[in-house]
Structures are given as C-alpha cells and as structure tokens.
mmCIF file of C-alpha atoms in Angstrom:
data_model
loop_
_atom_site.group_PDB
_atom_site.id
_atom_site.type_symbol
_atom_site.label_atom_id
_atom_site.label_comp_id
_atom_site.label_asym_id
_atom_site.label_seq_id
_atom_site.Cartn_x
_atom_site.Cartn_y
_atom_site.Cartn_z
ATOM 1 C CA MET A 208 -32.132 -114.141 -140.277
ATOM 2 C CA SER A 209 -31.850 -111.914 -137.003
ATOM 3 C CA THR A 210 -28.591 -110.366 -136.014
ATOM 4 C CA ASP A 211 -27.390 -109.186 -132.789
ATOM 5 C CA ALA A 212 -27.751 -105.712 -131.910
ATOM 6 C CA ASN A 213 -23.909 -105.557 -130.580
ATOM 7 C CA GLU A 214 -22.547 -106.800 -133.792
ATOM 8 C CA PRO A 215 -20.699 -104.138 -136.304
ATOM 9 C CA GLY A 216 -23.041 -103.629 -139.176
ATOM 10 C CA ASP A 217 -25.951 -102.956 -136.804
ATOM 11 C CA ALA A 218 -27.371 -99.452 -137.752
ATOM 12 C CA THR A 219 -28.201 -98.156 -133.716
ATOM 13 C CA ALA A 220 -24.065 -98.816 -133.281
ATOM 14 C CA SER A 221 -23.051 -96.607 -136.650
ATOM 15 C CA THR A 222 -25.740 -93.519 -134.655
ATOM 16 C CA ASP A 223 -23.939 -94.125 -131.484
ATOM 17 C CA SER A 224 -20.136 -93.646 -133.389
ATOM 18 C CA LEU A 225 -21.869 -91.103 -135.380
ATOM 19 C CA ASP A 226 -23.002 -89.211 -132.241
ATOM 20 C CA ARG A 227 -19.316 -89.472 -130.499
ATOM 21 C CA GLU A 228 -17.199 -88.225 -133.301
ATOM 22 C CA GLU A 229 -19.806 -84.989 -133.553
ATOM 23 C CA LEU A 230 -19.475 -84.991 -130.106
ATOM 24 C CA GLU A 231 -15.376 -84.812 -130.381
ATOM 25 C CA THR A 232 -15.705 -82.769 -133.804
ATOM 26 C CA ARG A 233 -18.354 -80.266 -131.738
ATOM 27 C CA ILE A 234 -15.411 -80.642 -128.035
ATOM 28 C CA GLU A 235 -12.463 -79.538 -130.307
ATOM 29 C CA GLU A 236 -14.185 -76.779 -131.984
ATOM 30 C CA LEU A 237 -15.459 -75.193 -128.211
ATOM 31 C CA GLU A 238 -12.116 -75.976 -127.242
ATOM 32 C CA GLU A 239 -10.903 -73.693 -130.306
ATOM 33 C CA ARG A 240 -13.113 -70.715 -128.999
ATOM 34 C CA LEU A 241 -12.404 -71.008 -125.386
ATOM 35 C CA SER A 242 -8.115 -70.666 -126.404
ATOM 36 C CA SER A 243 -8.973 -67.423 -128.720
ATOM 37 C CA VAL A 244 -11.245 -65.741 -126.249
ATOM 38 C CA GLU A 245 -8.249 -66.026 -123.429
ATOM 39 C CA ALA A 246 -6.090 -64.789 -125.918
ATOM 40 C CA ASP A 247 -8.349 -62.109 -127.036
ATOM 41 C CA SER A 248 -8.681 -60.977 -122.953
ATOM 42 C CA GLY A 249 -4.727 -61.051 -122.439
ATOM 43 C CA ASP A 250 -3.341 -62.330 -119.486
ATOM 44 C CA GLY A 251 -7.027 -60.997 -117.564
ATOM 45 C CA SER A 252 -5.822 -58.896 -114.927
ATOM 46 C CA LYS A 253 -7.623 -55.529 -114.560
ATOM 47 C CA LYS A 254 -7.151 -52.043 -114.822
ATOM 48 C CA MET A 255 -7.875 -48.981 -112.238
ATOM 49 C CA SER A 256 -7.144 -45.354 -113.949
ATOM 50 C CA ILE A 257 -7.330 -42.371 -111.069
ATOM 51 C CA ILE A 258 -7.409 -38.781 -111.808
ATOM 52 C CA ALA A 259 -6.190 -37.316 -109.031
ATOM 53 C CA THR A 260 -6.310 -32.819 -109.280
ATOM 54 C CA LYS A 261 -6.263 -31.855 -105.701
ATOM 55 C CA GLY A 262 -3.399 -31.358 -103.000
ATOM 56 C CA THR A 263 -4.489 -30.631 -99.740
ATOM 57 C CA LEU A 264 -3.358 -33.456 -96.872
ATOM 58 C CA ASP A 265 -7.255 -35.093 -96.595
ATOM 59 C CA MET A 266 -7.285 -35.365 -100.638
ATOM 60 C CA ALA A 267 -4.053 -36.810 -101.077
ATOM 61 C CA TYR A 268 -4.908 -39.813 -98.614
ATOM 62 C CA PRO A 269 -7.717 -41.138 -101.191
ATOM 63 C CA PRO A 270 -5.653 -42.300 -104.903
ATOM 64 C CA LEU A 271 -2.748 -43.841 -102.694
ATOM 65 C CA ILE A 272 -4.899 -45.522 -100.048
ATOM 66 C CA LEU A 273 -7.388 -46.897 -103.082
ATOM 67 C CA ALA A 274 -3.894 -47.521 -105.933
ATOM 68 C CA SER A 275 -2.270 -49.456 -103.593
ATOM 69 C CA THR A 276 -5.403 -51.724 -102.548
ATOM 70 C CA ALA A 277 -5.959 -51.709 -105.975
ATOM 71 C CA ALA A 278 -2.210 -53.360 -106.976
ATOM 72 C CA ALA A 279 -2.586 -55.296 -103.490
ATOM 73 C CA PHE A 280 -5.696 -57.143 -105.097
ATOM 74 C CA GLY A 281 -3.529 -57.674 -108.190
ATOM 75 C CA TYR A 282 -5.188 -54.648 -110.932
ATOM 76 C CA GLU A 283 -3.324 -52.664 -113.148
ATOM 77 C CA VAL A 284 -3.204 -49.128 -110.978
ATOM 78 C CA THR A 285 -2.673 -45.640 -113.247
ATOM 79 C CA VAL A 286 -2.976 -42.690 -110.698
ATOM 80 C CA PHE A 287 -2.502 -39.561 -112.871
ATOM 81 C CA HIS A 288 -1.654 -36.284 -111.503
ATOM 82 C CA THR A 289 -2.975 -33.007 -112.502
ATOM 83 C CA PHE A 290 -3.100 -29.208 -110.865
ATOM 84 C CA TRP A 291 -2.636 -29.578 -107.290
ATOM 85 C CA GLY A 292 -2.354 -32.601 -107.179
ATOM 86 C CA LEU A 293 1.373 -32.984 -108.542
ATOM 87 C CA ASP A 294 1.999 -31.918 -104.761
ATOM 88 C CA ILE A 295 1.178 -35.365 -103.757
ATOM 89 C CA LEU A 296 4.399 -36.363 -106.269
ATOM 90 C CA HIS A 297 6.384 -33.659 -105.102
ATOM 91 C CA GLU A 298 8.845 -34.848 -102.761
ATOM 92 C CA GLU A 299 9.249 -31.616 -100.027
ATOM 93 C CA ARG A 300 5.827 -30.198 -100.769
ATOM 94 C CA SER A 301 4.018 -33.558 -99.958
ATOM 95 C CA LYS A 302 5.547 -33.234 -96.556
ATOM 96 C CA ASN A 303 3.846 -30.051 -95.970
ATOM 97 C CA LEU A 304 0.376 -30.225 -97.329
ATOM 98 C CA LYS A 305 -2.439 -28.474 -95.920
ATOM 99 C CA LEU A 306 -5.832 -28.799 -94.811
ATOM 100 C CA SER A 307 -8.634 -26.492 -94.922
ATOM 101 C CA ALA A 308 -10.222 -25.008 -92.150
ATOM 102 C CA VAL A 309 -13.193 -23.735 -93.860
ATOM 103 C CA GLY A 310 -15.775 -25.203 -96.348
ATOM 104 C CA ASN A 311 -15.479 -28.897 -95.172
ATOM 105 C CA PRO A 312 -18.990 -29.324 -93.632
ATOM 106 C CA ASN A 313 -17.178 -32.221 -91.472
ATOM 107 C CA MET A 314 -13.892 -30.229 -89.691
ATOM 108 C CA PRO A 315 -15.062 -29.709 -86.517
ATOM 109 C CA VAL A 316 -14.263 -25.927 -86.665
ATOM 110 C CA PRO A 317 -17.431 -23.626 -88.010
ATOM 111 C CA ASN A 318 -16.597 -21.446 -91.294
ATOM 112 C CA LEU A 319 -16.594 -18.193 -89.555
ATOM 113 C CA VAL A 320 -13.731 -19.776 -86.504
ATOM 114 C CA GLY A 321 -11.744 -21.615 -89.812
ATOM 115 C CA SER A 322 -11.533 -18.573 -91.781
ATOM 116 C CA LEU A 323 -9.367 -16.775 -88.963
ATOM 117 C CA PRO A 324 -6.077 -16.644 -89.749
ATOM 118 C CA GLY A 325 -3.456 -19.295 -89.185
ATOM 119 C CA MET A 326 -7.089 -21.749 -88.870
ATOM 120 C CA ASP A 327 -5.438 -23.807 -91.479
ATOM 121 C CA ARG A 328 -2.512 -24.344 -89.501
ATOM 122 C CA VAL A 329 -4.266 -25.032 -86.446
ATOM 123 C CA THR A 330 -6.746 -27.921 -88.342
ATOM 124 C CA THR A 331 -3.372 -29.486 -90.344
ATOM 125 C CA LYS A 332 -1.317 -29.677 -87.045
ATOM 126 C CA MET A 333 -4.811 -31.223 -85.607
ATOM 127 C CA MET A 334 -4.750 -34.045 -88.856
ATOM 128 C CA ASN A 335 -1.464 -34.704 -88.765
ATOM 129 C CA LYS A 336 -1.489 -35.699 -84.897
ATOM 130 C CA GLN A 337 -4.226 -37.200 -85.375
ATOM 131 C CA ILE A 338 -2.300 -39.555 -88.900
ATOM 132 C CA ARG A 339 0.913 -40.614 -85.630
ATOM 133 C CA ASP A 340 -2.119 -41.024 -82.934
ATOM 134 C CA ASN A 341 -3.368 -44.038 -85.247
ATOM 135 C CA ASP A 342 0.201 -44.733 -86.628
ATOM 136 C CA THR A 343 -1.833 -43.770 -90.659
ATOM 137 C CA ALA A 344 1.052 -45.013 -93.042
ATOM 138 C CA THR A 345 2.274 -40.956 -94.012
ATOM 139 C CA ILE A 346 1.699 -39.586 -98.164
ATOM 140 C CA GLU A 347 5.662 -40.336 -98.070
ATOM 141 C CA GLU A 348 5.304 -44.083 -96.935
ATOM 142 C CA LEU A 349 2.026 -44.489 -99.004
ATOM 143 C CA ILE A 350 3.517 -43.717 -102.043
ATOM 144 C CA GLU A 351 6.671 -45.775 -101.617
ATOM 145 C CA THR A 352 4.844 -48.528 -101.054
ATOM 146 C CA SER A 353 2.617 -48.218 -103.968
ATOM 147 C CA LEU A 354 5.585 -47.488 -106.220
ATOM 148 C CA ASP A 355 7.225 -50.790 -104.945
ATOM 149 C CA MET A 356 3.785 -52.353 -105.761
ATOM 150 C CA GLY A 357 4.125 -50.813 -109.419
ATOM 151 C CA VAL A 358 1.797 -48.366 -109.653
ATOM 152 C CA GLU A 359 2.373 -45.889 -111.549
ATOM 153 C CA PHE A 360 2.089 -42.120 -110.723
ATOM 154 C CA GLN A 361 1.954 -39.850 -113.974
ATOM 155 C CA ALA A 362 2.700 -36.038 -114.139
ATOM 156 C CA CYS A 363 0.779 -33.735 -115.742
ATOM 157 C CA GLN A 364 3.048 -32.654 -118.092
ATOM 158 C CA MET A 365 1.171 -29.279 -119.161
ATOM 159 C CA THR A 366 0.606 -28.271 -115.464
ATOM 160 C CA ILE A 367 4.286 -29.018 -114.518
ATOM 161 C CA ASP A 368 5.276 -26.531 -117.811
ATOM 162 C CA LEU A 369 1.932 -24.380 -116.153
ATOM 163 C CA MET A 370 3.024 -24.086 -111.963
ATOM 164 C CA ASP A 371 6.486 -24.287 -113.109
ATOM 165 C CA TYR A 372 7.267 -27.810 -111.329
ATOM 166 C CA ASP A 373 11.292 -28.190 -111.324
ATOM 167 C CA GLU A 374 10.387 -32.855 -112.490
ATOM 168 C CA ASP A 375 13.924 -33.113 -110.594
ATOM 169 C CA ASP A 376 11.947 -32.414 -107.164
ATOM 170 C CA PHE A 377 8.979 -35.686 -107.581
ATOM 171 C CA TYR A 378 9.532 -38.842 -106.297
ATOM 172 C CA ASP A 379 11.937 -41.331 -107.843
ATOM 173 C CA GLY A 380 9.577 -43.825 -110.462
ATOM 174 C CA VAL A 381 7.177 -40.655 -110.747
ATOM 175 C CA THR A 382 6.531 -40.596 -114.452
ATOM 176 C CA THR A 383 6.526 -37.071 -116.310
ATOM 177 C CA GLY A 384 5.396 -35.883 -120.231
ATOM 178 C CA VAL A 385 2.334 -37.576 -119.738
ATOM 179 C CA GLY A 386 -0.468 -35.819 -121.287
ATOM 180 C CA ALA A 387 -4.331 -35.710 -121.360
ATOM 181 C CA ALA A 388 -4.527 -37.754 -124.222
ATOM 182 C CA THR A 389 -2.441 -40.107 -122.485
ATOM 183 C CA ALA A 390 -4.788 -40.002 -119.851
ATOM 184 C CA ILE A 391 -7.761 -40.573 -121.076
ATOM 185 C CA GLN A 392 -6.700 -43.351 -123.107
ATOM 186 C CA ASP A 393 -5.650 -45.780 -119.971
ATOM 187 C CA MET A 394 -9.338 -44.845 -118.309
ATOM 188 C CA ALA A 395 -10.789 -45.605 -121.713
ATOM 189 C CA ASP A 396 -8.718 -48.940 -121.286
ATOM 190 C CA ALA A 397 -9.410 -49.621 -117.360
ATOM 191 C CA ASP A 398 -12.100 -51.526 -115.755
ATOM 192 C CA ILE A 399 -12.902 -48.948 -113.170
ATOM 193 C CA GLN A 400 -12.040 -44.847 -113.804
ATOM 194 C CA LEU A 401 -12.179 -42.922 -110.390
ATOM 195 C CA LEU A 402 -12.056 -39.167 -110.279
ATOM 196 C CA VAL A 403 -10.160 -37.865 -106.839
#
C-alpha cells in the first residue's frame, strides 16, 4: 500500500517538522544572547576622556573644541584639568590667557625677537585679534556651550590645593574635589583618551 508524501505520518514531513522546531529553538537562543549583549553594553554611548595640562591661549582651545564636538556627536565627555590647565576653568584667568612668543616654531616671530620684553603681550594681542576677526568662539563661550551639552569639567583637587586656587572662582558647573585616581578610572572606562 502506498502513501501520499503529504500525509501526516510521512517520514519527510516529520523531519521538516523537527527542523522547524530546532530552528525556532535556535532563534530563541540567539535572541536571548542578543538581549544579554545589549544589556551588557549599557546604553551604547561612547565615552571620551581628555586631560588638559596647559593654560596658554593656544592650548586652551584644543580640549574645549574636542570636548564640545564629541558631545555634539553623542559622546559622554570628561575633561580633567590639572596644573596650568586649571586656568582654563578659572572665570577671570581664562579671559586673560597668554600666548608665548618663545618656543613655538609656528609663531611668525623668531625666538630671539620673541624673547624681548613685552613680546608675549604682542603675540597674545595678535592671536586675540585673529580670534575676533574670524568670529571664533571665546574660551568662555566654549566652556558654557560644553557645559550645556553635558561635558563634565573636573578640577584636580591636588592642584587646587598646591596652587592655592579658590574653588568659587571656577565657572559654575565645574566639578571640584577630583583626584588622579578618578581621572585614571575615567580614562580606563573611556573609548577615547587624550592628553592635551
């Protein structure tokens, strides 16, 4: 007696049925794994950690521009300011940052001329004029924009104590009381680490 291939008792039909069951089980397992990986990766945001160590006019811009740009791209950004980098966060000092005429090979002033008294004042005025003429954001504007975008500016507590800074003189929103251990942990957790 012959049977039709589409009858329920057919061996081929039971194999197809088992394959479908195995496939459904496998899909469920993969979906569980994917959920687990997504949970482990948190919200998927990327982190950037910047260490700012210099407080001259030309070195104040790089960490601020990088921080605000990264924040605009959705990065969680922390900028740890230590030693002269604290001048960037100081409301008064940040408005009077200087540009050295000596030791910068790209300055249009030879080192011999740059070492003359008053040349730092001249090169600083030249740079500030160029900033105004190009309608470039000021240090204060970059800090305020960055804070509005969620950038965390941290002031090194050891440097605050060493240099006798008054924490009240920093911009509103600056985090104080932060040490090197916190900065190192932040760098370890970050996708991008920069020293400026």
